[in-house]
Backbone as a chain_set.jsonl record, in Angstrom:
{"seq": "XXXXXXXXXXXXXXXXXXXXXXXXXXXXXXXXXXXXXXXXXXXXXXXXXXXXXXXXXXXXXXXXXXXXXXXXXXXXXXXXXXXXXXXXXXXXXXX", "coords": {"N": [[-17.22, -11.054, -21.044], [-19.618, -9.77, -18.919], [-20.843, -6.714, -17.831], [-22.668, -5.757, -15.188], [-23.316, -3.548, -13.558], [-21.82, -0.349, -13.084], [-18.815, 0.116, -11.174], [-18.436, 2.196, -8.443], [-16.047, 4.838, -8.464], [-14.995, 5.773, -6.129], [-14.778, 3.779, -4.28], [-13.049, 1.697, -1.971], [-10.664, -0.674, -2.852], [-10.852, -4.218, -2.29], [-8.589, -5.83, -0.1], [-6.132, -7.959, -1.295], [-5.866, -11.214, -0.034], [-5.404, -14.017, -0.139], [-3.097, -16.256, -1.848], [-4.002, -16.628, -4.498], [-5.648, -14.401, -4.879], [-3.748, -12.381, -4.619], [-2.092, -12.919, -6.825], [-3.931, -12.461, -8.87], [-4.451, -9.716, -8.49], [-1.913, -8.64, -9.027], [-1.711, -9.346, -11.713], [-3.76, -7.765, -12.732], [-2.67, -5.236, -12.23], [-0.479, -5.381, -13.952], [-1.792, -5.491, -16.412], [-3.012, -2.982, -16.403], [-0.695, -1.437, -16.459], [0.303, -2.13, -19.008], [-1.746, -1.096, -20.614], [-1.512, 1.657, -19.979], [1.048, 2.099, -20.966], [0.673, 1.745, -23.74], [-1.122, 3.835, -24.206], [0.473, 6.048, -23.498], [2.566, 5.819, -25.4], [1.128, 6.179, -27.746], [0.335, 8.823, -27.445], [2.866, 10.0, -27.537], [3.59, 9.647, -30.175], [2.596, 11.762, -31.497], [4.437, 13.732, -31.301], [7.419, 14.755, -32.829], [10.467, 12.811, -32.8], [13.991, 12.327, -32.276], [16.226, 9.826, -33.6], [18.275, 9.217, -31.886], [17.441, 9.442, -29.271], [15.519, 7.533, -29.045], [15.817, 4.817, -28.014], [16.324, 5.272, -25.277], [14.001, 6.593, -24.61], [12.099, 4.567, -24.968], [12.802, 2.775, -22.895], [12.317, 4.431, -20.712], [9.569, 4.861, -21.049], [8.466, 2.315, -20.532], [9.159, 1.896, -17.803], [7.903, 4.113, -16.686], [5.189, 3.612, -17.199], [4.813, 1.303, -15.64], [5.307, 2.386, -13.113], [3.191, 4.245, -12.878], [1.016, 2.471, -12.872], [1.496, 1.007, -10.517], [1.16, 2.934, -8.566], [-1.539, 3.31, -8.554], [-3.342, 5.348, -9.157], [-4.991, 5.552, -11.366], [-6.899, 3.552, -11.268], [-7.761, 1.458, -12.853], [-6.712, -1.147, -12.502], [-7.781, -1.765, -9.989], [-10.525, -1.752, -10.556], [-10.68, -3.86, -12.414], [-9.801, -5.943, -10.767], [-11.846, -6.051, -8.815], [-13.98, -6.872, -10.408], [-13.065, -9.35, -11.449], [-12.253, -10.862, -9.226], [-14.506, -11.857, -8.09], [-14.931, -14.204, -9.355], [-13.12, -16.0, -8.381], [-12.326, -19.021, -6.563], [-14.188, -19.698, -3.574], [-12.702, -19.051, -0.524], [-13.161, -18.69, 2.168], [-13.089, -20.103, 4.655], [-10.453, -20.743, 5.065], [-7.261, -20.181, 6.671]], "CA": [[-17.521, -10.603, -19.706], [-20.778, -8.888, -18.871], [-20.814, -5.767, -16.725], [-24.04, -5.482, -14.773], [-23.42, -2.174, -13.095], [-20.485, 0.215, -12.897], [-18.304, 0.167, -9.809], [-18.088, 3.585, -8.138], [-14.604, 5.045, -8.415], [-14.572, 6.166, -4.794], [-14.755, 2.627, -3.384], [-11.733, 1.172, -1.655], [-10.605, -2.056, -3.307], [-10.607, -5.243, -1.284], [-7.175, -6.171, 0.015], [-5.907, -9.371, -1.622], [-5.358, -11.949, 1.126], [-4.922, -15.346, -0.508], [-2.141, -16.22, -2.967], [-4.724, -16.464, -5.762], [-6.072, -13.005, -4.959], [-2.549, -11.567, -4.854], [-1.686, -13.113, -8.227], [-4.916, -11.777, -9.704], [-4.244, -8.272, -8.388], [-0.68, -8.339, -9.761], [-2.04, -9.433, -13.143], [-4.551, -6.566, -13.047], [-1.73, -4.117, -12.291], [0.302, -5.527, -15.182], [-2.653, -5.105, -17.528], [-3.12, -1.525, -16.349], [0.595, -0.928, -16.917], [0.349, -2.303, -20.464], [-2.676, -0.119, -21.176], [-0.922, 2.99, -19.847], [2.182, 2.157, -21.889], [0.137, 1.967, -25.083], [-1.679, 5.184, -24.219], [1.606, 6.974, -23.484], [3.256, 5.74, -26.696], [0.255, 6.79, -28.75], [0.448, 10.27, -27.276], [4.197, 10.426, -27.957], [3.685, 9.633, -31.638], [2.183, 13.063, -32.022], [5.582, 14.631, -31.173], [8.586, 14.212, -33.536], [11.609, 12.451, -31.964], [15.202, 11.941, -32.999], [16.549, 8.408, -33.414], [19.252, 9.084, -30.803], [16.769, 9.328, -27.972], [14.441, 6.552, -29.123], [16.033, 3.697, -27.088], [16.135, 5.749, -23.907], [12.58, 6.903, -24.442], [11.373, 3.303, -24.805], [13.059, 2.277, -21.542], [11.593, 5.316, -19.802], [8.134, 4.611, -21.214], [8.12, 1.073, -19.845], [9.25, 2.122, -16.362], [6.893, 5.106, -16.333], [3.886, 2.94, -17.192], [4.774, 0.445, -14.449], [5.209, 3.271, -11.952], [1.821, 4.757, -12.805], [0.11, 1.379, -12.503], [1.729, 0.631, -9.12], [0.622, 3.989, -7.705], [-2.969, 3.058, -8.451], [-4.156, 6.555, -9.314], [-5.933, 5.429, -12.471], [-7.99, 2.723, -10.788], [-8.134, 0.384, -13.767], [-6.384, -2.43, -11.869], [-8.759, -1.999, -8.917], [-11.804, -2.088, -11.182], [-10.544, -5.217, -12.954], [-9.712, -6.876, -9.646], [-13.175, -6.207, -8.214], [-14.812, -7.656, -11.322], [-12.566, -10.711, -11.647], [-12.105, -11.605, -7.973], [-15.78, -12.53, -7.811], [-14.896, -15.512, -10.007], [-12.161, -16.871, -7.708], [-12.979, -19.968, -5.647], [-14.434, -19.194, -2.228], [-11.726, -19.581, 0.432], [-13.464, -18.015, 3.425], [-12.753, -20.881, 5.83], [-9.017, -20.978, 5.165], [-6.559, -19.134, 7.447]], "C": [[-18.682, -9.626, -19.798], [-20.677, -7.994, -17.642], [-22.244, -5.393, -16.392], [-24.239, -4.04, -14.343], [-22.013, -1.63, -12.896], [-20.104, 0.212, -11.421], [-17.924, 1.612, -9.521], [-16.581, 3.745, -7.969], [-14.112, 5.418, -7.027], [-14.56, 5.003, -3.807], [-13.322, 2.176, -3.157], [-11.691, -0.284, -2.085], [-10.352, -3.01, -2.148], [-9.122, -5.585, -1.281], [-7.002, -7.643, -0.323], [-5.273, -10.095, -0.435], [-4.763, -13.3, 0.751], [-3.904, -15.222, -1.64], [-2.822, -16.021, -4.321], [-5.161, -15.017, -5.955], [-4.885, -12.089, -5.244], [-2.077, -11.696, -6.296], [-2.644, -12.4, -9.17], [-4.69, -10.271, -9.67], [-2.98, -7.849, -9.127], [-0.925, -8.382, -11.264], [-2.851, -8.214, -13.578], [-3.654, -5.334, -13.135], [-0.882, -4.182, -13.559], [-0.521, -5.129, -16.4], [-2.83, -3.588, -17.567], [-1.83, -0.884, -16.85], [0.714, -1.014, -18.431], [-0.567, -1.297, -21.152], [-2.084, 1.287, -21.13], [0.271, 3.169, -20.78], [1.703, 2.439, -23.307], [-0.443, 3.375, -25.22], [-0.564, 6.22, -24.317], [2.321, 6.987, -24.837], [2.418, 6.364, -27.811], [0.314, 8.311, -28.651], [1.804, 10.774, -27.766], [4.346, 10.457, -29.475], [3.273, 10.96, -32.257], [3.319, 14.081, -31.977], [6.773, 14.022, -31.907], [9.745, 13.939, -32.572], [12.804, 12.137, -32.843], [15.509, 10.481, -32.703], [17.528, 8.191, -32.271], [18.579, 8.862, -29.451], [15.719, 8.223, -27.934], [14.614, 5.404, -28.13], [15.813, 4.115, -25.641], [14.666, 6.058, -23.63], [11.768, 5.632, -24.245], [11.566, 2.727, -23.411], [12.305, 3.12, -20.513], [10.096, 5.035, -19.851], [7.694, 3.39, -20.423], [8.112, 1.281, -18.333], [8.174, 3.102, -15.883], [5.508, 4.469, -16.248], [3.752, 2.027, -15.978], [4.593, 1.283, -13.186], [3.78, 3.793, -11.782], [0.841, 3.679, -12.358], [0.266, 1.004, -11.03], [1.192, 1.686, -8.152], [-0.878, 3.86, -7.549], [-3.861, 4.264, -8.638], [-5.196, 6.439, -10.416], [-7.115, 4.543, -12.108], [-8.404, 1.584, -11.698], [-7.864, -0.981, -13.145], [-7.395, -2.764, -10.773], [-10.112, -2.407, -9.479], [-11.769, -3.515, -11.736], [-10.543, -6.247, -11.833], [-11.086, -7.11, -9.019], [-14.077, -7.06, -9.095], [-14.375, -9.122, -11.35], [-12.463, -11.517, -10.358], [-13.399, -12.313, -7.581], [-15.814, -13.933, -8.403], [-13.851, -16.452, -9.405], [-12.912, -17.843, -6.804], [-13.113, -19.361, -4.254], [-13.477, -19.863, -1.262], [-11.931, -18.968, 1.811], [-12.998, -18.791, 4.652], [-11.272, -21.112, 6.024], [-8.347, -19.853, 5.938], [-5.802, -18.188, 6.556]], "O": [[-18.705, -8.755, -20.668], [-20.449, -8.481, -16.535], [-22.948, -4.791, -17.204], [-25.216, -3.395, -14.723], [-21.102, -2.391, -12.569], [-20.961, 0.295, -10.541], [-17.159, 2.203, -10.283], [-15.921, 2.88, -7.394], [-12.907, 5.38, -6.779], [-14.353, 5.217, -2.613], [-12.484, 2.267, -4.054], [-12.579, -1.058, -1.728], [-9.718, -2.651, -1.155], [-8.481, -5.624, -2.331], [-7.648, -8.495, 0.286], [-4.263, -9.644, 0.105], [-3.719, -13.682, 1.279], [-3.854, -14.196, -2.318], [-2.29, -15.331, -5.191], [-5.059, -14.47, -7.053], [-4.999, -11.137, -6.016], [-1.704, -10.703, -6.921], [-2.217, -11.802, -10.158], [-4.732, -9.617, -10.712], [-2.97, -6.81, -9.787], [-0.405, -7.547, -12.005], [-2.648, -7.691, -14.673], [-3.845, -4.485, -14.006], [-0.6, -3.152, -14.171], [-0.002, -4.498, -17.321], [-2.802, -2.983, -18.638], [-1.871, 0.104, -17.584], [1.177, -0.069, -19.07], [-0.193, -0.711, -22.168], [-2.143, 2.023, -22.115], [0.485, 4.254, -21.321], [2.272, 3.284, -23.998], [-0.263, 4.025, -26.25], [-0.641, 7.154, -25.115], [2.643, 8.055, -25.358], [2.956, 7.005, -28.714], [0.34, 9.003, -29.669], [1.888, 11.856, -28.348], [5.154, 11.223, -29.999], [3.578, 11.233, -33.417], [3.198, 15.169, -32.541], [7.117, 12.87, -31.641], [9.988, 14.714, -31.648], [12.659, 11.736, -33.998], [15.097, 9.957, -31.669], [17.607, 7.086, -31.736], [19.115, 8.16, -28.594], [15.095, 8.001, -26.897], [13.649, 5.042, -27.456], [15.186, 3.39, -24.869], [14.164, 5.806, -22.534], [10.841, 5.616, -23.435], [10.611, 2.243, -22.803], [11.729, 2.588, -19.564], [9.435, 4.978, -18.815], [6.677, 3.421, -19.73], [7.162, 0.884, -17.657], [7.608, 2.934, -14.803], [4.745, 4.757, -15.326], [2.693, 1.981, -15.352], [3.815, 0.927, -12.3], [3.232, 3.783, -10.68], [-0.057, 3.943, -11.559], [-0.725, 0.714, -10.361], [0.81, 1.354, -7.03], [-1.433, 4.255, -6.524], [-5.044, 4.203, -8.302], [-6.19, 7.164, -10.398], [-8.224, 4.765, -12.594], [-9.305, 0.818, -11.357], [-8.698, -1.881, -13.249], [-7.816, -3.913, -10.644], [-10.769, -3.301, -8.945], [-12.713, -4.283, -11.55], [-11.195, -7.287, -11.928], [-11.446, -8.25, -8.724], [-14.85, -7.876, -8.593], [-15.209, -10.025, -11.283], [-12.575, -12.742, -10.394], [-13.37, -13.275, -6.812], [-16.632, -14.76, -7.999], [-13.706, -17.585, -9.866], [-14.005, -17.534, -6.33], [-12.25, -18.601, -3.814], [-13.432, -21.09, -1.176], [-10.964, -18.753, 2.542], [-12.546, -18.174, 5.617], [-10.868, -21.634, 7.063], [-8.793, -18.707, 5.883], [-5.162, -17.257, 7.045]]}, "num_chains": 1, "name": "protein.A"}
């Protein structure tokens, strides 16, 4: 993928209207969630943990990353969506 110019962070993302656009946006949110999960886990490795809390911490990490991605404060999903939605088929004439 080639990035021609950066997308300003203060732009409002286009609202997904078609099923394809909605699926793409959901995929972008899932990718953002995965990225945030990896970032969070990497940060946690710097702090020692006991084995008793490890399972609960993993469940929390997963839910926390999904929550952060759904809130949209990071903007990664919006940036991905703006870049990738340009490659969806044109459906302007459809209701």
